[in-house]
XYZ file of C-alpha atoms in Angstrom:
365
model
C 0.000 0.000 0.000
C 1.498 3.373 -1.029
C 1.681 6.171 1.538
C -0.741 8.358 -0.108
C -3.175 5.897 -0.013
C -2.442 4.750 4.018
C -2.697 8.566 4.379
C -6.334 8.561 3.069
C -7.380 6.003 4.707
C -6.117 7.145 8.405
C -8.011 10.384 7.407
C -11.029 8.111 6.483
C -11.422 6.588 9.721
C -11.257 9.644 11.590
C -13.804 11.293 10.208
C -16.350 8.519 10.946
C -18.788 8.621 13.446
C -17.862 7.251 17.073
C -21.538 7.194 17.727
C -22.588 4.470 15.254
C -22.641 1.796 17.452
C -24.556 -1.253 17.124
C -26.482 -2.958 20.217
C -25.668 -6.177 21.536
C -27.466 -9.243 20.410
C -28.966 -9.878 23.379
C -29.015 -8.140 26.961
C -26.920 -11.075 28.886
C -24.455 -9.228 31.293
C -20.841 -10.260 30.176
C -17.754 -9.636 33.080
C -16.597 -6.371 34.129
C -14.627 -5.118 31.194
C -11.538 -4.459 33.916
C -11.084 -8.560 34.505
C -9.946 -9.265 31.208
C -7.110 -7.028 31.778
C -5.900 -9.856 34.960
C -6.878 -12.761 33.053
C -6.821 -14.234 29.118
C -9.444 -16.670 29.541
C -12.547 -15.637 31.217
C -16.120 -18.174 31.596
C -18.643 -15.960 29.689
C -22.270 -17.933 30.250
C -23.730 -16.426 27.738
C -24.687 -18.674 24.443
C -27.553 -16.858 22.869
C -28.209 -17.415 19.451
C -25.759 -20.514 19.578
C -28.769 -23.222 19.653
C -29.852 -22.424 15.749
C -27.653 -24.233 14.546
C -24.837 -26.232 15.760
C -23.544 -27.810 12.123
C -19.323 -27.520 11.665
C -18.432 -28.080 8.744
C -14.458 -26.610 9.463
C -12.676 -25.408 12.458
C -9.721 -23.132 12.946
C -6.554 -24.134 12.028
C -3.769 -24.795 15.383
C -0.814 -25.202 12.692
C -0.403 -22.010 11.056
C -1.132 -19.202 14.424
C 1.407 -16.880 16.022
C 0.269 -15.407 19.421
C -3.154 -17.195 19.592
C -4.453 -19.483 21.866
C -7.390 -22.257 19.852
C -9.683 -24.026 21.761
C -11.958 -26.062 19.837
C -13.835 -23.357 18.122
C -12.828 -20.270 20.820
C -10.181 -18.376 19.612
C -7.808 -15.973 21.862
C -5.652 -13.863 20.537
C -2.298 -11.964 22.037
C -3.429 -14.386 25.089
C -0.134 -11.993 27.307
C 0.263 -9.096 25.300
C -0.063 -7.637 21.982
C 3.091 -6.624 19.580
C 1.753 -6.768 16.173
C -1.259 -8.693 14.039
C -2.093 -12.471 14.262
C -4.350 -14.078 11.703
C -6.152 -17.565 12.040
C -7.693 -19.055 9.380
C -9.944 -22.040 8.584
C -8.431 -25.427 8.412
C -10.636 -26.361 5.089
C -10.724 -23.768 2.059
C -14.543 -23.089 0.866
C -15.639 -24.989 -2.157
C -16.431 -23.551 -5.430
C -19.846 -23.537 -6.735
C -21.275 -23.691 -3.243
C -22.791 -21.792 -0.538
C -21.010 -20.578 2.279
C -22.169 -19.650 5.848
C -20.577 -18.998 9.197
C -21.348 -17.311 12.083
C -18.725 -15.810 15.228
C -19.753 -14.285 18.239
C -17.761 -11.557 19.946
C -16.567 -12.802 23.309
C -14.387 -9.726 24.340
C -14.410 -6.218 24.457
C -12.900 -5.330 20.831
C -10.254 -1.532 20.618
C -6.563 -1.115 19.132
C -5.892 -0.935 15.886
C -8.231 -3.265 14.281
C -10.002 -6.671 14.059
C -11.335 -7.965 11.345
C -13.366 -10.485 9.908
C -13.732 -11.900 6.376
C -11.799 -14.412 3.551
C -8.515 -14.533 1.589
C -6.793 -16.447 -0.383
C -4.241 -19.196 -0.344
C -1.128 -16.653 -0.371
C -1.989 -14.027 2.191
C 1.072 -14.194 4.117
C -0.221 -15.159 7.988
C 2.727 -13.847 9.471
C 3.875 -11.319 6.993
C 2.363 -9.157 10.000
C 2.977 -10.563 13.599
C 5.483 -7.730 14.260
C 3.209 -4.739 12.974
C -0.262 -3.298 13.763
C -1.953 -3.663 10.523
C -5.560 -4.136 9.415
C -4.694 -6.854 7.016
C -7.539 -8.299 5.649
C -7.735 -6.648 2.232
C -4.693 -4.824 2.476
C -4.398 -6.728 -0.583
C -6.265 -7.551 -3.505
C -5.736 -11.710 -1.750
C -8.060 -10.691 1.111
C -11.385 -9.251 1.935
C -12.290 -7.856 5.206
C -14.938 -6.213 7.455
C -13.322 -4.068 10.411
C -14.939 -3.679 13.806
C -15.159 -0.020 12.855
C -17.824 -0.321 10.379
C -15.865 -0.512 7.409
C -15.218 -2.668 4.647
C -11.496 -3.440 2.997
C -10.568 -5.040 -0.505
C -6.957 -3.942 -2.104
C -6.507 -1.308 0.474
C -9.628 0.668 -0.184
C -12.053 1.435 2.938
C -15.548 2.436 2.073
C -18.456 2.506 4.560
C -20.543 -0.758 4.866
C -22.397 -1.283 8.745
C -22.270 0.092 12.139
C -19.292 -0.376 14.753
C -19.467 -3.713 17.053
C -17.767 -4.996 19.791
C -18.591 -7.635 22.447
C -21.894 -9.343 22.251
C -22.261 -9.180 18.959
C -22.495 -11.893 16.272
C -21.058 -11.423 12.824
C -22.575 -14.104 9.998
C -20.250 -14.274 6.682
C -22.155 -14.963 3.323
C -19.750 -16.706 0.443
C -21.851 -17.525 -2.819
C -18.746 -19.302 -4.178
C -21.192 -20.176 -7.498
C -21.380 -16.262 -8.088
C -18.374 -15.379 -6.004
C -20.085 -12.520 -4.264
C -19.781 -11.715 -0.083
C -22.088 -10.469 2.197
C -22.357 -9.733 5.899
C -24.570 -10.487 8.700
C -24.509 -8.311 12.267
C -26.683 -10.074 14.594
C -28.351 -11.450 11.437
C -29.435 -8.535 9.861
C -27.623 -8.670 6.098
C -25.606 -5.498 5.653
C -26.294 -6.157 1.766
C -23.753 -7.348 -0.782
C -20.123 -5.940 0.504
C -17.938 -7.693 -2.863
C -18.702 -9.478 -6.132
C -15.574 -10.231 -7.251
C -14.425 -13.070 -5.508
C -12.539 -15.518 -7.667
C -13.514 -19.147 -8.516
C -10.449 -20.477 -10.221
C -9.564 -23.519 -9.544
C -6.189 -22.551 -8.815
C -7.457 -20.440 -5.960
C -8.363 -21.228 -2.695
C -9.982 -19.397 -0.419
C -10.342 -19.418 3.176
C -12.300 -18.164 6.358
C -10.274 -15.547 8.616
C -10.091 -13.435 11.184
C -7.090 -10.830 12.154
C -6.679 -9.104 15.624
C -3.996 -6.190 16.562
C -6.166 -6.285 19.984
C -4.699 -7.923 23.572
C -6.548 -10.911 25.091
C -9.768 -10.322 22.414
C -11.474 -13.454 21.975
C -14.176 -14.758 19.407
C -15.908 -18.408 19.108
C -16.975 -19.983 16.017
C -20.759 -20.997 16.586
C -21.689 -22.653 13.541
C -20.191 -23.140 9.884
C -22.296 -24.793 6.774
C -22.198 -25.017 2.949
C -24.806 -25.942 0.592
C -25.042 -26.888 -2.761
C -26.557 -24.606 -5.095
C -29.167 -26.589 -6.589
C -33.503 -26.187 -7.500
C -34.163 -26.678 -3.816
C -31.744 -24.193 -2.379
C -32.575 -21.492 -5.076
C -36.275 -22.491 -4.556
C -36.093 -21.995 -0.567
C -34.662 -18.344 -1.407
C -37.385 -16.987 -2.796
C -40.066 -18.980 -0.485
C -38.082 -17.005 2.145
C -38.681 -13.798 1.619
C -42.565 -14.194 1.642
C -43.813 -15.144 4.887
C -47.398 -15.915 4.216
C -45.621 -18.240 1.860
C -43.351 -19.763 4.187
C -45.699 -20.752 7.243
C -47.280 -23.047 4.395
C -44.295 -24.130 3.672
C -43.222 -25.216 7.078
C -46.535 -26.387 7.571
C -45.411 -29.394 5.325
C -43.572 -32.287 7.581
C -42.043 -33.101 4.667
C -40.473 -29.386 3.943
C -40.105 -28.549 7.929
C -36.553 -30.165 7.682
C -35.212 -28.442 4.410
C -36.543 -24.607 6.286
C -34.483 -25.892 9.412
C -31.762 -26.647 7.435
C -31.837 -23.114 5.374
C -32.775 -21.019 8.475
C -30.358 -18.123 7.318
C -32.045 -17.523 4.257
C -34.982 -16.542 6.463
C -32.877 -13.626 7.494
C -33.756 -10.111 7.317
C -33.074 -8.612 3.510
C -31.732 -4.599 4.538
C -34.268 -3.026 2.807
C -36.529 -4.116 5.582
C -37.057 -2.573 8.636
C -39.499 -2.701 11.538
C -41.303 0.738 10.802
C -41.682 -0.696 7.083
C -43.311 -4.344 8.669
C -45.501 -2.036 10.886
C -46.819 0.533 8.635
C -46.891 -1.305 5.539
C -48.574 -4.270 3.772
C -46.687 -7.541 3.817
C -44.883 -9.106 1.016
C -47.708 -11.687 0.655
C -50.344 -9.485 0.742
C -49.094 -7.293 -1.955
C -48.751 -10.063 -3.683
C -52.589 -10.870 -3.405
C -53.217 -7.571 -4.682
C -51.116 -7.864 -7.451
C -52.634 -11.044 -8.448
C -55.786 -9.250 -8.480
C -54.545 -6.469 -11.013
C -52.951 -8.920 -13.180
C -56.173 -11.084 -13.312
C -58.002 -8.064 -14.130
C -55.803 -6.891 -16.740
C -56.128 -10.422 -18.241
C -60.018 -10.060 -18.289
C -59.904 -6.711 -19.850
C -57.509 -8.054 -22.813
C -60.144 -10.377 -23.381
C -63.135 -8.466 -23.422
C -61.826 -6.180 -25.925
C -59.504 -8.131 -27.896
C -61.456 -11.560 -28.481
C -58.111 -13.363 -27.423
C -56.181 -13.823 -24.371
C -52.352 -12.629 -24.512
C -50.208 -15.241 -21.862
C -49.137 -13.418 -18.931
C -44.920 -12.972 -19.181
C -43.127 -13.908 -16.515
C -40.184 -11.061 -15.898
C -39.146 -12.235 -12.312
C -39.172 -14.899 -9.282
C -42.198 -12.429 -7.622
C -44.015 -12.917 -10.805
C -44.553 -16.545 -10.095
C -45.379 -16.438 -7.081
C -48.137 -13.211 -8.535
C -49.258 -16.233 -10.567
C -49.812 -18.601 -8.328
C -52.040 -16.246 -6.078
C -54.203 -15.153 -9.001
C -54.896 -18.319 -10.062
C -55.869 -19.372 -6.545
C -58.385 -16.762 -6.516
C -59.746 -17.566 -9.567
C -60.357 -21.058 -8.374
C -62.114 -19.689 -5.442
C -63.809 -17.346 -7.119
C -65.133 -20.309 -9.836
C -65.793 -22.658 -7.188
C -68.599 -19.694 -4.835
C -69.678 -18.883 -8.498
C -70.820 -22.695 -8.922
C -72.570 -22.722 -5.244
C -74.652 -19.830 -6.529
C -75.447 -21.389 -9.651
C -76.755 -24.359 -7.575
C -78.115 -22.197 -5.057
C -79.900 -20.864 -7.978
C -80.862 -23.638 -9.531
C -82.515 -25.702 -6.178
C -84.184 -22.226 -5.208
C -85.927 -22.388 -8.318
C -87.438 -26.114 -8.070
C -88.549 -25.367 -5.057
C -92.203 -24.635 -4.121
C -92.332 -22.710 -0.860
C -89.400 -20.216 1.250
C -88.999 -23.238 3.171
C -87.625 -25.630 0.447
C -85.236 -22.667 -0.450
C -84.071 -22.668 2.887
C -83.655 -25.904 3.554
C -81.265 -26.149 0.161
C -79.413 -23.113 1.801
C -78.670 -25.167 4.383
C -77.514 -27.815 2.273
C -75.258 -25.889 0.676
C -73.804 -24.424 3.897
C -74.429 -21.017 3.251
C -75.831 -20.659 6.993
């Protein structure tokens, strides 16, 4: 990285805000932010958020750490004392053409000069660092990385991406290794699409990571999965993001265990928000309403032109559109054929009491 550029980027970091701050996944009570200075390793009770899932499909690797202290899937690092960066990475590299998600939680008050979380590539250089305080993930154009600060790094550009975190917080990391893009999760809200220009050659690997400048900070690894990108994975993303849609769909025994499975596609898109849920129609039920314009715009084309035009289908809402119109015009056709009957009976019969008791019949009472 060339001076000029370190110099805009010091300059870019002061001038953010030191008020965006994001809250804490949940409201446990971690220790007294003083004890960690006595003591490395400290019992934190807290495991919210841990029981959704509990798949691991990779851990950290023990072989290639300077200054860290793994345990299982905890991770310590500068356990005595900080003098530069340390970097741990995941013992498997992330398969191409798949889907890629992992979750940490923040275990430790996070300060210094920066931790970050995110991928790189089979030649970042672990302990190019362990003697300087760098933010290394995406110093490079190997890396990719998302800074405690709120900030986002790729080839030693910063740009804004989330708010600041520190302890109590989890971070989820999205890798669409089919489309090579990356996306980020805080406390599983997506931040939206951070990179789309991750590589998928076979001659590259890439792996999970995480770099610390900070003393005694400490993460855990509380799930890792990949999935194949297939009809029933693609299929499951769009159910998702319609949730009339998908309490049908987990009404199904036979679906319930592919929605477990997929649970973090069920996670918050950033475009919604709680004021929009609360003062604004759901996705379903626009939907419905749609349905009912395109239905009506199919009737019109066939009044007027003697010939129905096929509807085109322009997007993945569209079918779902579909689907809802032609429920309703099922429904409607079936009430329209109880009238007709209705109709029909009241007229064969002699008295108000015939034509009530075929009311009856029908269950319209």
């Amino acid at each position: 990285m060339s001076l000029a550029q370190l110099n805009k980027n010091v300059t870019f970091l002061r001038t953010s805000s030191n008020d965006n701050w994001s809250v804490p996944f949940c409201k446990c009570e971690y220790p007294n932010e003083t004890r960690w200075k006595v003591s490395a390793k400290k019992a934190i009770p807290c495991r919210c958020g841990e029981d959704t899932s509990r798949r691991l499909d990779w851990t950290w690797d023990k072989h290639l750490t300077m200054e860290t202290v793994v345990s299982g899937t905890e991770v310590i690092f500068h356990p005595v004392y900080s003098q530069g960066t340390s970097i741990v990475r995941g013992n498997q590299p992330l398969l191409r053409g798949r889907h890629h998600y992992w979750e940490l939680k923040i275990l430790s008050p996070l300060s210094g000069t920066d931790i970050m979380f995110g991928i790189g590539t089979d030649k970042v250089d672990l302990l190019r660092h362990q003697f300087s305080f760098t933010r290394v993930l995406g110093i490079a154009d190997q890396s990719w990385g998302y800074s405690y600060r709120g900030v986002a790094q790729h080839n030693g550009q910063l740009k804004y991406y989330g708010k600041k975190f520190s302890r109590g917080r989890i971070i989820g990391i999205y890798v669409d290794m089919f489309r090579g893009t990356l996306e980020y999760y805080l406390n599983r809200r997506s931040l939206g699409r951070a990179y789309s220009d991750i590589p998928r050659e076979e001659e590259i690997e890439i792996y999970p990571m995480v770099s610390s400048t900070s003393a005694k900070s400490s993460i855990r690894l509380i799930n890792a999965a990949s999935f194949e990108d297939n009809l029933r994975f693609n299929c499951m993303k769009v159910v998702c993001k319609y949730p009339k849609l998908l309490a049908q769909v987990k009404a199904i025994p036979g679906l319930r265990k592919i929605v477990q499975e997929l649970w973090f596609l069920q996670l918050k898109e950033p475009s919604q928000s709680e004021d929009f849920a609360l003062n604004n129609l759901h996705l379903a039920d626009e939907a419905v309403l749609c349905g009912k314009k395109l239905k009506l715009s199919h009737a019109i084309n066939t009044v007027y032109s003697g010939v129905s035009k096929p509807l085109e289908i322009n997007s993945e809402a569209q079918i779902y559109d579909n689907l809802m119109s032609n429920e309703e015009v099922n429904d409607e056709t079936k009430n329209s054929s109880q009238k007709h009957n209705i109709r029909c009976s009241s007229t064969d019969s002699n008295s108000e009491d015939d034509e009530i008791a075929v009311m009856i019949e029908n269950q319209i009472f």
